[in-house]
Amino acid sequence: MYFVVTGKNSYLSSKELKLFGFDSFKRISKNILLIDSYNPDDLDKLGGVIKYGKIISFDQIKNYLNNKDIIGTNSKTFGLKLKKTFGIKKFKLIQPENTDLEVKNHGKEFLFFEDKVLLVEGYQKIDLYETIDYQKPSRGMKVGMMPSKLAHIMINLCTGSATGQVETIYDPFVGFGTTGFVANYFGYNFLGSDINTTPAKQNLSFWKQTDYYKNMQFTLFKNDVKTPFEKKFLNNVDCIVTEGWLGPVINNNTTQKMLTKNHEDIYNLYNAFLQNISKFYDNICMVFCFPIYSKMTNYGFGVLNKLEKGNMEFDFEKLGKPYKRDGQLVGRQIILAKK
Ligand SMILES: C[S@@+](CC[C@H](N)C(=O)[O-])C[C@H]1O[C@@H](n2cnc3c(N)ncnc32)[C@H](O)[C@@H]1O
């Protein structure tokens, strides 16, 4: 038997797992799922899986121990038992949902849950995420920072839901280029547009110099999503994956009136955008974010429902709860829209 540790938004992780063929599983804790088929190459492609591996017996642990290894585990009692039984010198305590780089790169990790020993065999692409999120030269809180891990999950949710082979992904609100870098890494060609392509251009030179860049295409052009789509090369697009525009930065002083106005502006922009997409494509699969305000009555879902009702040619699916860190005022409701 095998297991995966999923991210905080377990709905998105479960959906992604299902789309990649891991549909037979049981939950043993909030974030740990048992799966009965195992394909490390496929698990390695998932953004919502933090770590994965197989269930082993306590006796089998000795087969995986090496004197030089740094041992990680989630349970102090279990760590002490490893010390007593196998003579390991020390262990590091690690929460299942955290990745300890020392243990990942130079050690072994055993989780202990419900009397089961879980040997970790693979980890999320934390080095890739950190390079994209923290090393790209152009970044900025004002425009919002989409974690590359979220871009990764959204790409998989879209490519997994699309009919047919996906070769090219398009982000019409490309911003800093995050979606494009992740798409390139996973083998997709990428088209990105924005009313301001300067940040993405600056980051693209950096991206091409990293070890993660493998010569996939990355094309940038200037475009306002409110204007009709015309470019012929947009016919090559198989999936649209975009964070979109989340509105002006808000803080604790932002009033309900201002939030309502922001949502109305965002609605108008997205509505024009969806209509342009619909006119241009007969069939398209799209994953995008809609901002949800934690301080707003009904979190602003009313505007999202209005957007859905006004664009019935798309099948809308709200994917789980909004993606948001504790204390954040704006959450991202992930939406799958198919035409
Ligand atoms: C939140 S940022 C996207 C950031 C991007 N997901 C990233 O992490 O690199 C939103 C982007 O939408 C762009 N934008 C706003 N209105 C637009 C419009 N009408 N047409 C095209 N892009 C627009 C902004 O210039 C900004 O770059």
Short mmCIF file of C-alpha atoms and ligand atoms in Angstrom, two decimals:
data_model
loop_
_atom_site.label_atom_id
_atom_site.label_comp_id
_atom_site.label_asym_id
_atom_site.label_seq_id
_atom_site.Cartn_x
_atom_site.Cartn_y
_atom_site.Cartn_z
CA MET A 1 0.00 0.00 0.00
CA TYR A 2 1.11 3.58 -0.70
CA PHE A 3 0.42 7.06 0.61
CA VAL A 4 0.52 10.74 -0.28
CA VAL A 5 0.67 13.79 1.99
CA THR A 6 -1.43 16.52 0.41
CA GLY A 7 -1.32 20.31 0.75
CA LYS A 8 -3.68 22.39 2.91
CA ASN A 9 -6.35 22.62 0.23
CA SER A 10 -7.04 18.90 0.18
CA TYR A 11 -9.97 19.29 -2.26
CA LEU A 12 -7.61 20.60 -4.97
CA SER A 13 -5.05 17.88 -4.20
CA SER A 14 -7.69 15.12 -4.34
CA LYS A 15 -9.05 16.47 -7.62
CA GLU A 16 -5.55 16.59 -9.09
CA LEU A 17 -4.85 13.02 -7.90
CA LYS A 18 -8.08 11.79 -9.50
CA LEU A 19 -7.26 13.48 -12.80
CA PHE A 20 -3.91 11.69 -12.80
CA GLY A 21 -5.53 8.29 -12.22
CA PHE A 22 -5.10 7.90 -8.45
CA ASP A 23 -8.76 7.52 -7.62
CA SER A 24 -8.83 4.75 -5.10
CA PHE A 25 -7.81 6.08 -1.74
CA LYS A 26 -8.68 6.29 1.94
CA ARG A 27 -7.94 9.21 4.24
CA ILE A 28 -6.00 8.35 7.43
CA SER A 29 -5.55 11.95 8.57
CA LYS A 30 -6.54 15.41 7.31
CA ASN A 31 -3.60 15.45 4.89
CA ILE A 32 -2.64 11.80 4.43
CA LEU A 33 -4.32 9.59 1.86
CA LEU A 34 -3.68 5.93 1.17
CA ILE A 35 -3.56 5.02 -2.51
CA ASP A 36 -3.39 1.53 -3.93
CA SER A 37 -1.68 2.25 -7.23
CA TYR A 38 1.78 3.76 -7.28
CA ASN A 39 3.56 5.49 -10.10
CA PRO A 40 6.34 7.75 -8.78
CA ASP A 41 6.80 9.34 -12.24
CA ASP A 42 3.18 10.53 -12.18
CA LEU A 43 3.19 11.48 -8.48
CA ASP A 44 6.28 13.55 -9.20
CA LYS A 45 4.26 15.69 -11.61
CA LEU A 46 1.66 16.73 -9.01
CA GLY A 47 1.61 20.13 -7.34
CA GLY A 48 -0.76 19.25 -4.51
CA VAL A 49 1.31 16.34 -3.21
CA ILE A 50 3.90 17.35 -0.62
CA LYS A 51 5.46 13.91 -0.21
CA TYR A 52 4.67 10.34 -1.14
CA GLY A 53 5.91 6.84 -0.55
CA LYS A 54 5.04 3.34 0.58
CA ILE A 55 3.87 1.62 3.75
CA ILE A 56 6.48 -0.75 5.19
CA SER A 57 6.62 -2.97 8.27
CA PHE A 58 8.59 -1.91 11.31
CA ASP A 59 11.16 -4.68 10.63
CA GLN A 60 11.74 -3.46 7.08
CA ILE A 61 13.03 -0.11 8.37
CA LYS A 62 16.53 -1.59 8.85
CA ASN A 63 16.77 -2.21 5.08
CA TYR A 64 16.50 1.52 4.48
CA LEU A 65 18.93 2.75 7.11
CA ASN A 66 22.40 3.94 6.30
CA ASN A 67 24.79 5.19 8.98
CA LYS A 68 25.26 8.57 7.35
CA ASP A 69 21.58 9.31 6.87
CA ILE A 70 19.77 12.01 8.79
CA ILE A 71 16.51 10.50 9.99
CA GLY A 72 13.29 12.49 10.00
CA THR A 73 10.00 11.51 11.60
CA ASN A 74 6.74 13.13 12.75
CA SER A 75 6.58 11.35 16.13
CA LYS A 76 8.93 11.71 19.07
CA THR A 77 7.87 8.36 20.55
CA PHE A 78 8.49 6.68 17.21
CA GLY A 79 11.87 8.40 16.86
CA LEU A 80 12.91 7.13 20.30
CA LYS A 81 11.81 3.62 19.29
CA LEU A 82 14.00 3.88 16.15
CA LYS A 83 16.92 4.90 18.35
CA LYS A 84 16.39 2.02 20.75
CA THR A 85 15.74 -0.66 18.11
CA PHE A 86 18.12 0.29 15.31
CA GLY A 87 20.72 2.34 17.15
CA ILE A 88 20.23 5.51 15.08
CA LYS A 89 22.07 8.39 16.76
CA LYS A 90 19.49 11.16 16.40
CA PHE A 91 16.36 12.11 14.55
CA LYS A 92 14.68 15.33 13.42
CA LEU A 93 11.02 15.99 14.12
CA ILE A 94 9.19 17.07 10.95
CA GLN A 95 5.50 17.80 10.49
CA PRO A 96 4.11 15.60 7.68
CA GLU A 97 3.15 18.70 5.64
CA ASN A 98 6.63 20.26 5.90
CA THR A 99 9.67 19.45 3.78
CA ASP A 100 13.03 19.46 5.56
CA LEU A 101 15.70 20.01 2.91
CA GLU A 102 18.46 18.27 4.91
CA VAL A 103 16.38 15.11 5.30
CA LYS A 104 15.08 15.34 1.71
CA ASN A 105 18.58 15.64 0.26
CA HIS A 106 20.69 13.62 2.69
CA GLY A 107 18.44 11.40 4.74
CA LYS A 108 15.40 9.18 5.16
CA GLU A 109 11.99 10.10 6.48
CA PHE A 110 9.58 7.73 8.19
CA LEU A 111 6.11 8.92 9.20
CA PHE A 112 4.16 7.04 11.82
CA PHE A 113 0.34 7.01 11.67
CA GLU A 114 -2.30 4.58 12.91
CA ASP A 115 0.40 1.93 13.67
CA LYS A 116 1.65 2.22 10.09
CA VAL A 117 5.20 3.09 9.05
CA LEU A 118 5.23 5.36 6.00
CA LEU A 119 8.54 5.51 4.14
CA VAL A 120 8.85 8.78 2.17
CA GLU A 121 10.20 8.18 -1.34
CA GLY A 122 9.52 11.48 -3.10
CA TYR A 123 8.94 15.16 -2.38
CA GLN A 124 7.28 18.20 -3.94
CA LYS A 125 9.43 20.31 -6.28
CA ILE A 126 10.42 22.71 -3.54
CA ASP A 127 13.67 23.80 -5.25
CA LEU A 128 11.79 24.73 -8.43
CA TYR A 129 9.15 26.65 -6.45
CA GLU A 130 11.75 28.55 -4.44
CA THR A 131 13.69 29.50 -7.57
CA ILE A 132 10.57 30.85 -9.30
CA ASP A 133 9.04 32.50 -6.23
CA TYR A 134 12.08 34.09 -4.61
CA GLN A 135 14.84 34.37 -7.21
CA LYS A 136 13.09 35.91 -10.20
CA PRO A 137 14.27 39.53 -10.45
CA SER A 138 10.89 41.17 -10.96
CA ARG A 139 8.46 40.54 -8.11
CA GLY A 140 6.00 42.76 -6.26
CA MET A 141 3.43 42.57 -3.54
CA LYS A 142 1.34 45.31 -5.15
CA VAL A 143 0.34 43.19 -8.12
CA GLY A 144 -0.03 40.08 -5.93
CA MET A 145 2.25 37.11 -5.78
CA MET A 146 0.83 33.85 -7.00
CA PRO A 147 2.80 30.94 -5.51
CA SER A 148 4.32 28.80 -8.28
CA LYS A 149 2.96 25.77 -6.43
CA LEU A 150 -0.57 27.07 -7.04
CA ALA A 151 0.26 27.69 -10.70
CA HIS A 152 1.48 24.07 -10.86
CA ILE A 153 -1.78 22.71 -9.40
CA MET A 154 -3.88 24.90 -11.71
CA ILE A 155 -1.93 23.72 -14.76
CA ASN A 156 -2.56 20.09 -13.81
CA LEU A 157 -6.25 20.70 -13.12
CA CYS A 158 -6.58 22.26 -16.57
CA THR A 159 -4.46 19.82 -18.60
CA GLY A 160 -6.11 16.90 -16.78
CA SER A 161 -9.60 18.23 -17.60
CA ALA A 162 -8.92 19.14 -21.22
CA THR A 163 -9.97 16.82 -24.00
CA GLY A 164 -6.98 15.70 -26.02
CA GLN A 165 -3.25 16.24 -25.80
CA VAL A 166 -2.11 19.58 -24.35
CA GLU A 167 0.94 21.21 -25.93
CA THR A 168 0.39 24.92 -25.42
CA ILE A 169 -0.84 26.85 -22.38
CA TYR A 170 -1.89 30.50 -22.44
CA ASP A 171 -1.98 33.00 -19.55
CA PRO A 172 -3.76 36.22 -20.65
CA PHE A 173 -2.81 37.99 -17.34
CA VAL A 174 0.82 36.88 -17.41
CA GLY A 175 2.11 39.35 -14.78
CA PHE A 176 5.55 38.15 -13.66
CA GLY A 177 5.41 35.02 -15.81
CA THR A 178 4.95 32.49 -12.97
CA THR A 179 2.45 30.27 -14.82
CA GLY A 180 4.70 30.24 -17.88
CA PHE A 181 7.82 29.15 -16.03
CA VAL A 182 6.01 26.26 -14.36
CA ALA A 183 4.32 25.32 -17.66
CA ASN A 184 7.70 25.29 -19.46
CA TYR A 185 9.27 23.15 -16.72
CA PHE A 186 6.56 20.52 -17.15
CA GLY A 187 7.09 20.42 -20.90
CA TYR A 188 4.45 22.83 -22.27
CA ASN A 189 4.94 25.65 -24.73
CA PHE A 190 3.62 28.90 -23.36
CA LEU A 191 1.94 32.08 -24.58
CA GLY A 192 1.59 34.99 -22.19
CA SER A 193 -0.03 38.38 -22.61
CA ASP A 194 -0.74 41.35 -20.37
CA ILE A 195 -1.38 45.09 -20.63
CA ASN A 196 2.15 45.39 -19.20
CA THR A 197 4.63 42.74 -20.36
CA THR A 198 7.74 44.38 -18.82
CA PRO A 199 7.89 42.28 -15.59
CA ALA A 200 7.52 38.99 -17.49
CA LYS A 201 10.17 40.10 -20.03
CA GLN A 202 12.61 40.87 -17.22
CA ASN A 203 11.97 37.51 -15.57
CA LEU A 204 12.17 35.57 -18.84
CA SER A 205 15.90 36.31 -19.28
CA PHE A 206 16.45 34.97 -15.75
CA TRP A 207 14.28 31.89 -16.38
CA LYS A 208 16.22 30.95 -19.51
CA GLN A 209 19.46 30.92 -17.52
CA THR A 210 18.19 28.54 -14.81
CA ASP A 211 18.81 24.78 -14.92
CA TYR A 212 15.04 24.29 -15.02
CA TYR A 213 14.61 25.77 -18.51
CA LYS A 214 14.54 23.07 -21.19
CA ASN A 215 14.02 25.06 -24.41
CA MET A 216 10.22 25.04 -24.45
CA GLN A 217 8.70 28.07 -26.20
CA PHE A 218 7.77 31.13 -24.14
CA THR A 219 6.09 33.84 -26.23
CA LEU A 220 5.01 37.20 -24.82
CA PHE A 221 2.74 39.83 -26.37
CA LYS A 222 0.86 42.88 -25.25
CA ASN A 223 -2.91 42.50 -25.03
CA ASP A 224 -5.84 43.95 -23.14
CA VAL A 225 -8.33 41.13 -22.44
CA LYS A 226 -11.22 43.59 -22.92
CA THR A 227 -10.40 43.86 -26.63
CA PRO A 228 -11.42 41.08 -29.05
CA PHE A 229 -8.95 38.21 -29.46
CA GLU A 230 -7.52 38.30 -32.95
CA LYS A 231 -4.02 36.82 -33.06
CA LYS A 232 -4.01 33.71 -35.26
CA PHE A 233 -1.42 31.94 -33.11
CA LEU A 234 -3.95 31.88 -30.26
CA ASN A 235 -5.58 29.04 -32.22
CA ASN A 236 -2.71 26.83 -31.02
CA VAL A 237 -3.78 27.21 -27.39
CA ASP A 238 -5.01 24.00 -25.71
CA CYS A 239 -5.54 25.35 -22.18
CA ILE A 240 -5.91 28.75 -20.53
CA VAL A 241 -4.44 28.87 -17.04
CA THR A 242 -4.40 32.21 -15.27
CA GLU A 243 -4.49 33.75 -11.86
CA GLY A 244 -6.25 36.74 -13.43
CA TRP A 245 -6.49 40.18 -11.91
CA LEU A 246 -7.32 40.19 -8.18
CA GLY A 247 -8.13 43.90 -7.95
CA PRO A 248 -6.37 46.67 -6.03
CA VAL A 249 -4.42 45.75 -2.87
CA ILE A 250 -6.72 45.77 0.15
CA ASN A 251 -6.01 46.12 3.87
CA ASN A 252 -7.89 46.34 7.17
CA ASN A 253 -9.00 49.90 6.36
CA THR A 254 -10.66 48.91 3.10
CA THR A 255 -14.40 49.52 3.50
CA GLN A 256 -17.28 47.28 2.33
CA LYS A 257 -18.12 49.99 -0.21
CA MET A 258 -14.60 49.82 -1.67
CA LEU A 259 -14.71 46.01 -1.76
CA THR A 260 -18.06 46.10 -3.57
CA LYS A 261 -16.61 48.55 -6.11
CA ASN A 262 -13.49 46.33 -6.58
CA HIS A 263 -15.66 43.31 -7.18
CA GLU A 264 -17.79 45.17 -9.68
CA ASP A 265 -14.63 46.23 -11.60
CA ILE A 266 -13.30 42.68 -11.51
CA TYR A 267 -16.67 41.36 -12.67
CA ASN A 268 -16.70 43.78 -15.64
CA LEU A 269 -13.15 42.80 -16.63
CA TYR A 270 -13.75 39.04 -16.33
CA ASN A 271 -17.08 39.28 -18.09
CA ALA A 272 -15.53 41.05 -21.09
CA PHE A 273 -12.65 38.55 -21.01
CA LEU A 274 -14.95 35.49 -20.95
CA GLN A 275 -17.01 36.88 -23.82
CA ASN A 276 -13.89 37.45 -25.92
CA ILE A 277 -12.67 33.94 -25.15
CA SER A 278 -16.06 32.51 -26.04
CA LYS A 279 -16.14 34.36 -29.38
CA PHE A 280 -12.67 33.13 -30.32
CA TYR A 281 -12.78 29.48 -29.22
CA ASP A 282 -15.40 26.85 -30.04
CA ASN A 283 -13.98 24.59 -27.31
CA ILE A 284 -11.61 25.60 -24.57
CA CYS A 285 -10.65 24.46 -21.10
CA MET A 286 -9.70 27.15 -18.63
CA VAL A 287 -8.67 27.37 -14.96
CA PHE A 288 -8.66 30.80 -13.35
CA CYS A 289 -8.90 32.48 -9.92
CA PHE A 290 -11.62 34.80 -8.69
CA PRO A 291 -10.82 36.95 -5.63
CA ILE A 292 -12.90 36.24 -2.55
CA TYR A 293 -12.83 38.84 0.23
CA SER A 294 -12.96 37.45 3.77
CA LYS A 295 -14.28 40.79 5.11
CA MET A 296 -17.18 41.00 2.68
CA THR A 297 -20.77 39.85 3.28
CA ASN A 298 -21.09 36.40 1.66
CA TYR A 299 -17.36 36.83 0.75
CA GLY A 300 -18.47 38.34 -2.55
CA PHE A 301 -19.65 35.03 -4.00
CA GLY A 302 -22.70 36.89 -5.37
CA VAL A 303 -20.56 38.56 -8.05
CA LEU A 304 -18.99 35.26 -9.00
CA ASN A 305 -22.44 33.69 -9.34
CA LYS A 306 -23.49 36.62 -11.56
CA LEU A 307 -20.43 35.99 -13.75
CA GLU A 308 -21.38 32.33 -14.03
CA LYS A 309 -25.03 33.07 -14.89
CA GLY A 310 -24.04 35.59 -17.57
CA ASN A 311 -21.68 33.15 -19.31
CA MET A 312 -23.77 29.99 -19.59
CA GLU A 313 -21.83 28.70 -22.60
CA PHE A 314 -19.14 27.75 -20.09
CA ASP A 315 -19.55 24.93 -17.58
CA PHE A 316 -18.30 26.46 -14.34
CA GLU A 317 -16.97 24.32 -11.51
CA LYS A 318 -15.83 25.97 -8.27
CA LEU A 319 -12.95 23.81 -7.09
CA GLY A 320 -13.18 23.51 -3.29
CA LYS A 321 -12.83 26.37 -0.87
CA PRO A 322 -10.83 29.50 -1.74
CA TYR A 323 -7.05 28.99 -1.69
CA LYS A 324 -5.78 31.27 1.08
CA ARG A 325 -3.25 31.45 3.89
CA ASP A 326 -4.47 32.08 7.46
CA GLY A 327 -5.07 35.79 8.00
CA GLN A 328 -5.05 36.70 4.29
CA LEU A 329 -7.84 39.12 3.37
CA VAL A 330 -8.11 37.90 -0.21
CA GLY A 331 -8.58 34.26 -1.13
CA ARG A 332 -8.42 32.84 -4.63
CA GLN A 333 -11.47 30.80 -5.63
CA ILE A 334 -10.18 28.39 -8.26
CA ILE A 335 -12.62 27.85 -11.11
CA LEU A 336 -12.62 25.33 -13.92
CA ALA A 337 -14.54 26.68 -16.90
CA LYS A 338 -15.07 24.56 -19.99
CA LYS A 339 -16.65 25.43 -23.27
C1 LIG B 1 -2.15 39.35 -10.18
S1 LIG B 1 -1.27 39.83 -11.60
C2 LIG B 1 -0.83 38.31 -12.30
C3 LIG B 1 0.43 37.76 -11.69
C4 LIG B 1 0.83 36.43 -12.26
N1 LIG B 1 -0.16 35.43 -11.99
C5 LIG B 1 2.17 36.00 -11.68
O1 LIG B 1 2.19 35.44 -10.57
O2 LIG B 1 3.19 36.19 -12.31
C6 LIG B 1 -2.53 40.47 -12.61
C7 LIG B 1 -2.06 41.00 -13.95
O3 LIG B 1 -3.23 41.35 -14.69
C8 LIG B 1 -2.84 42.37 -15.58
N2 LIG B 1 -4.04 43.02 -16.11
C9 LIG B 1 -4.92 43.83 -15.45
N3 LIG B 1 -5.88 44.24 -16.30
C10 LIG B 1 -5.63 43.67 -17.51
C11 LIG B 1 -6.28 43.69 -18.77
N4 LIG B 1 -7.37 44.43 -18.98
N5 LIG B 1 -5.76 42.96 -19.78
C12 LIG B 1 -4.64 42.23 -19.59
N6 LIG B 1 -3.96 42.19 -18.43
C13 LIG B 1 -4.46 42.89 -17.39
C14 LIG B 1 -1.96 43.27 -14.72
O4 LIG B 1 -1.12 44.08 -15.53
C15 LIG B 1 -1.18 42.23 -13.91
O5 LIG B 1 0.07 41.94 -14.48
#
